[in-house]
mmCIF file of C-alpha atoms in Angstrom:
data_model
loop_
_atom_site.group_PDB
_atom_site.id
_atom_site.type_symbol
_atom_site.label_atom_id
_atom_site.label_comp_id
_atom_site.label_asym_id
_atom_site.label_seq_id
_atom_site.Cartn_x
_atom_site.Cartn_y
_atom_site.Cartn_z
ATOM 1 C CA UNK A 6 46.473 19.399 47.819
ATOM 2 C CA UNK A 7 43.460 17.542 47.645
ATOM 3 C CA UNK A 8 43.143 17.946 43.975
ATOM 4 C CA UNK A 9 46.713 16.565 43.779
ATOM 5 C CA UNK A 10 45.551 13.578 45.828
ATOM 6 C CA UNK A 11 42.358 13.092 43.695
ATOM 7 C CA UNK A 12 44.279 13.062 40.520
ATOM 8 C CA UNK A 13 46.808 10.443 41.662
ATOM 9 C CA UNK A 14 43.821 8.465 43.147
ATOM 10 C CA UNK A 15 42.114 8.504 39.594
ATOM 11 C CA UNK A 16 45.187 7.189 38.070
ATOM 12 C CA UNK A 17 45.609 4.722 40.503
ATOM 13 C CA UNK A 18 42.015 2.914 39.969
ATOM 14 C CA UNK A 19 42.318 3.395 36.197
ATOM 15 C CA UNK A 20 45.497 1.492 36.150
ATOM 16 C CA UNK A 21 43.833 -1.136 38.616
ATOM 17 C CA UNK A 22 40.386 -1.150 36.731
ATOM 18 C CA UNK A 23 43.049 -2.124 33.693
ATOM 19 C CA UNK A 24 44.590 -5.005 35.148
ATOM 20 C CA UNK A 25 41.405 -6.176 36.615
ATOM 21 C CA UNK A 26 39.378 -6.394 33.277
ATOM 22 C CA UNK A 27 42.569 -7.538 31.514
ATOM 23 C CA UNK A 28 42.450 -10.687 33.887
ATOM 24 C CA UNK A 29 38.879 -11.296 33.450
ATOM 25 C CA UNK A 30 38.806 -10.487 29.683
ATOM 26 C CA UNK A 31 41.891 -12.747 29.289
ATOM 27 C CA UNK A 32 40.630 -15.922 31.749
ATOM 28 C CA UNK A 33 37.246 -15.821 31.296
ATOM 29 C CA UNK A 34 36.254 -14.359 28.295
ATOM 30 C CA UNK A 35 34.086 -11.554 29.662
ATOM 31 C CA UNK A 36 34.388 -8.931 27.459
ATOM 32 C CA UNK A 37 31.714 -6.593 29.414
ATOM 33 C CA UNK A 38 34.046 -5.976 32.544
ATOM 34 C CA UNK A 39 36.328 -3.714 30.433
ATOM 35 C CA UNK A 40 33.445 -0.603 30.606
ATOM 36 C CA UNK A 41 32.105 -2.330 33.522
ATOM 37 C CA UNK A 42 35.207 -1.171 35.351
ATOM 38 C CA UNK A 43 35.288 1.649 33.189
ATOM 39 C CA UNK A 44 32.175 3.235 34.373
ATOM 40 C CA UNK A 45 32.942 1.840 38.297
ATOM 41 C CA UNK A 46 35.994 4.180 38.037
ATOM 42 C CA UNK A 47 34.189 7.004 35.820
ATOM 43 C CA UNK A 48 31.686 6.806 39.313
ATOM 44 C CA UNK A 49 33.935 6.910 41.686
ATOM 45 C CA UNK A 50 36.289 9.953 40.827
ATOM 46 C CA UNK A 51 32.680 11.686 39.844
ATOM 47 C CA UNK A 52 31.613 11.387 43.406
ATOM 48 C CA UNK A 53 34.973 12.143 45.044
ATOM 49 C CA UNK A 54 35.532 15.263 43.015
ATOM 50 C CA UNK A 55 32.226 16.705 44.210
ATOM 51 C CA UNK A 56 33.212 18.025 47.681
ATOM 52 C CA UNK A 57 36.393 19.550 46.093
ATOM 53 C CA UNK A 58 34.219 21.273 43.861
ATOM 54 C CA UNK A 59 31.630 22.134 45.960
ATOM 55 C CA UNK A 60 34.557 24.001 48.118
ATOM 56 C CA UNK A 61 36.209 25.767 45.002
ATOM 57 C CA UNK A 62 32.754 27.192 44.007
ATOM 58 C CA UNK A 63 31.912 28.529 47.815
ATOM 59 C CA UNK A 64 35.867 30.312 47.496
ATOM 60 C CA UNK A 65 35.340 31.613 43.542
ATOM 61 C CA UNK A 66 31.515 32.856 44.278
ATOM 62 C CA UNK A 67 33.096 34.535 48.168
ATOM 63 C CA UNK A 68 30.881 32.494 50.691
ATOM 64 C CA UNK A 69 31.362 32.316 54.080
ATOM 65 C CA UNK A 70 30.572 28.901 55.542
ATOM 66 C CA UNK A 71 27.489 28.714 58.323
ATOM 67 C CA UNK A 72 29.386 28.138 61.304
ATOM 68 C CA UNK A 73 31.960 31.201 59.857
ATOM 69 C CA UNK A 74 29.051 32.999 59.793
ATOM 70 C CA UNK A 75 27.633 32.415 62.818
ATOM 71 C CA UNK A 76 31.050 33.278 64.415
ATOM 72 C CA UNK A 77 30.792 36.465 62.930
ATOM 73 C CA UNK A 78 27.364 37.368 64.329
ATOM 74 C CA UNK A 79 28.255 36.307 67.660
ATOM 75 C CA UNK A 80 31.808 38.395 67.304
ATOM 76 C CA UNK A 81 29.885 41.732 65.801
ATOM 77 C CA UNK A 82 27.738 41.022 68.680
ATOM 78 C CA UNK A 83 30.586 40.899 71.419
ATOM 79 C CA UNK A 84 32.596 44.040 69.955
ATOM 80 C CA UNK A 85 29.548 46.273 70.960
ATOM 81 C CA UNK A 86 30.627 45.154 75.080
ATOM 82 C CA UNK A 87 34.213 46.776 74.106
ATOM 83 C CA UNK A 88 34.294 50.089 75.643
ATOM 84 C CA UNK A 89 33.769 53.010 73.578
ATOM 85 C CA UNK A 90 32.448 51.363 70.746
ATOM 86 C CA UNK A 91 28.602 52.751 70.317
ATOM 87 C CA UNK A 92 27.987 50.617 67.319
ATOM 88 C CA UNK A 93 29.182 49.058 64.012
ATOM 89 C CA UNK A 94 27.735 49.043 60.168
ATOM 90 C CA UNK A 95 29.149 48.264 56.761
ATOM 91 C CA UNK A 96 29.788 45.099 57.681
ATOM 92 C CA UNK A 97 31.281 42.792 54.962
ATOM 93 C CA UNK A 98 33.256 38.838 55.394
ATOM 94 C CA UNK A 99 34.074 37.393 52.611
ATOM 95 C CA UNK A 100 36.464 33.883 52.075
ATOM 96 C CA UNK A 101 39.259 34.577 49.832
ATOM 97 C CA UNK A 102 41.084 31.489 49.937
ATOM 98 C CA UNK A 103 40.296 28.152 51.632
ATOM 99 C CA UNK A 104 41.934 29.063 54.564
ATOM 100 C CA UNK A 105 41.535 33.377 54.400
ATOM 101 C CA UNK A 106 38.825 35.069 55.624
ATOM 102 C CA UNK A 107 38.820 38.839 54.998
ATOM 103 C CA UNK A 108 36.404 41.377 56.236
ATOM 104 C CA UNK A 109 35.882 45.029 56.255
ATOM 105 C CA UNK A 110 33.684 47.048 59.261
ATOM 106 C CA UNK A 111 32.864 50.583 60.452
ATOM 107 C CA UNK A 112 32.680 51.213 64.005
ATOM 108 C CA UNK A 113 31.467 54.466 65.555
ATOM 109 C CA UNK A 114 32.826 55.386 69.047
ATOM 110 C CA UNK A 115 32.347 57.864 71.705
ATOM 111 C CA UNK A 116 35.073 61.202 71.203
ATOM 112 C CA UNK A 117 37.141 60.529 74.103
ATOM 113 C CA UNK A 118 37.953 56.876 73.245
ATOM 114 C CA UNK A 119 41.360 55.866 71.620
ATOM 115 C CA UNK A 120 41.131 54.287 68.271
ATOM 116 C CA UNK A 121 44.441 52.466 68.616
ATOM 117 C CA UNK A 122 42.917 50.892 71.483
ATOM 118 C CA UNK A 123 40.182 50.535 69.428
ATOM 119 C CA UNK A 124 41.466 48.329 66.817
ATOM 120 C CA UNK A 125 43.636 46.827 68.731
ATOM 121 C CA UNK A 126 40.062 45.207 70.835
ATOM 122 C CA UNK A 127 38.441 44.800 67.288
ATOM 123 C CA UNK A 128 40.890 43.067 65.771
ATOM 124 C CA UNK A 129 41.500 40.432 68.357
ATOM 125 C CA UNK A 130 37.967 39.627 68.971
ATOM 126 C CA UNK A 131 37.991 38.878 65.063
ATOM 127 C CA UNK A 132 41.231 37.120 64.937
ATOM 128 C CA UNK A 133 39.860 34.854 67.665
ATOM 129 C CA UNK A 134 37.397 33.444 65.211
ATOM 130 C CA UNK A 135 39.902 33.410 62.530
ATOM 131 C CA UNK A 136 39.555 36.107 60.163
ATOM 132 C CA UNK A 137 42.687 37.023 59.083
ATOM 133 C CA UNK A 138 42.674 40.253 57.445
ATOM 134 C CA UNK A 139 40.415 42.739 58.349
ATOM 135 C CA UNK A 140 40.335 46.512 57.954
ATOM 136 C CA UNK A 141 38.573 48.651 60.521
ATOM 137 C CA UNK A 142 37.581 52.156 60.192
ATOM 138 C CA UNK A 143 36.732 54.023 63.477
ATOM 139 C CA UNK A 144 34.645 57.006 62.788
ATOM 140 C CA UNK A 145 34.179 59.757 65.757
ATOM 141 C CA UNK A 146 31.193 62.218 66.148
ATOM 142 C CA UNK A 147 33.202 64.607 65.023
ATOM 143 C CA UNK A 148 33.934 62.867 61.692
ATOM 144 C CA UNK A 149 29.758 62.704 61.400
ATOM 145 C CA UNK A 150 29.968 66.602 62.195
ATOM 146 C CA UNK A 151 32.240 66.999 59.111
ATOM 147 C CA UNK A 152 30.100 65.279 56.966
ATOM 148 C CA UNK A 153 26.750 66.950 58.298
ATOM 149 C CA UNK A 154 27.427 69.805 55.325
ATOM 150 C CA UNK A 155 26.342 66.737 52.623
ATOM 151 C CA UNK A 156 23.445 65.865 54.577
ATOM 152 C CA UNK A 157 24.608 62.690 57.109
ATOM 153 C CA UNK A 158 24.667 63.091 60.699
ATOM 154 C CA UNK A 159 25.453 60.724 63.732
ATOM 155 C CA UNK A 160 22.104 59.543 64.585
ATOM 156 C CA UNK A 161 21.124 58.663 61.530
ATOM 157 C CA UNK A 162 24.374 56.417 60.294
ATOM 158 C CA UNK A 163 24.096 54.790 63.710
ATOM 159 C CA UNK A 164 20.401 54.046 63.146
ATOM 160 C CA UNK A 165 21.401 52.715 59.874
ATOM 161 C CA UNK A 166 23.794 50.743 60.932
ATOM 162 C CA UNK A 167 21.695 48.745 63.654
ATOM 163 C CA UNK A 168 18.686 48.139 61.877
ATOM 164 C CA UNK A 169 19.040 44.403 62.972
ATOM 165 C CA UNK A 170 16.959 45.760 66.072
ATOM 166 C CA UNK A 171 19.799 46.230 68.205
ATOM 167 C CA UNK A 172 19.440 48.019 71.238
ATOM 168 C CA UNK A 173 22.467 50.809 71.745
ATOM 169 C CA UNK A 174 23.522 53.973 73.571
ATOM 170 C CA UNK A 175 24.982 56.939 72.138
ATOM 171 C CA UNK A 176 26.029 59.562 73.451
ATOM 172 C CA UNK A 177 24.451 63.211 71.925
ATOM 173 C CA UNK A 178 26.923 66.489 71.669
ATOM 174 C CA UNK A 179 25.719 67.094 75.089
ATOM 175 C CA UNK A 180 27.240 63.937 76.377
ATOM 176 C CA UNK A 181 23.765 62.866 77.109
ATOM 177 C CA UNK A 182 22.837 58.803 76.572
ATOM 178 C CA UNK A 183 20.365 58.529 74.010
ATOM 179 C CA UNK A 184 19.045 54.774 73.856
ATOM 180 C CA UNK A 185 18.214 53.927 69.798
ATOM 181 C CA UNK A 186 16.242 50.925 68.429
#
């Protein structure tokens, strides 16, 4: 819409920046205010387009605003208090429209928890902050057990994933708490 609005607003001071020079031009003989309002209007849509381009590249290029960001630090942050939840990694926000914000996360969780309950927690914390779409996958020890015959196991996908020097507890096959860094 605010294209729209800067297009009628350029017509608008053209047809005025017409009139105007036509009246000086016709009563006073100055020929100069014709590109004299010319250039006054050329300036003015110039520097009123900028912040609607400025916007359009951020949404075409995928960047999150800093307060979005922010928001989503401070929300990856809070979703490690939800119980179960041991950690998160693979995290990725993106803007897809001017008023979309998409994102895509891994969580890992303890095996007793309920990923319904889960994503249900994770999703509202994220929704809060308005992220619209977002697509969780909640991986259990046991999924990390699967995936041990290709070389991967728990510890080291959780380490991984909180390189950021996050403190976190996880709990071993032994249902011991292990405290990683």
């Amino acid at each position: 819409m605010q294209g729209v609005f800067l297009h009628v607003l350029a017509d608008t001071l053209g047809s005025v920046g017409v009139i105007i020079s036509t009246i000086l031009i016709e009563n006073f003989g100055w020929n100069i205010s014709d590109p004299i309002c010319s250039l006054f209007i050329a300036t003015m849509i110039f520097l009123s387009v900028l912040p609607l381009l400025k916007a359009t590249a951020s949404v075409l290029v995928l960047r999150l605003t800093a307060d979005v960001e922010k928001n989503i630090a401070i929300s990856l942050q809070k979703i490690l208090t939800i119980e179960g939840i041991l950690s998160s990694s693979n995290q990725h926000f993106w803007q897809h429209s001017s008023h979309v914000i998409c994102g895509t996360l891994h969580v890992q969780v303890v095996p007793h928890c309920s990923e319904h309950k889960v994503v249900a927690q994770v999703t509202s914390v994220f929704k809060e902050i308005g992220v619209n779409n977002l697509t969780l996958q909640v991986e259990k020890e046991s999924y990390f057990q699967h995936m041990s015959g290709l070389g991967i196991n728990f510890k080291d996908v959780v380490d991984a994933g909180n390189k950021k020097s996050r403190t976190l507890q996880y709990y071993t096959n032994d249902l011991e708490v292990v405290k990683a860094i």
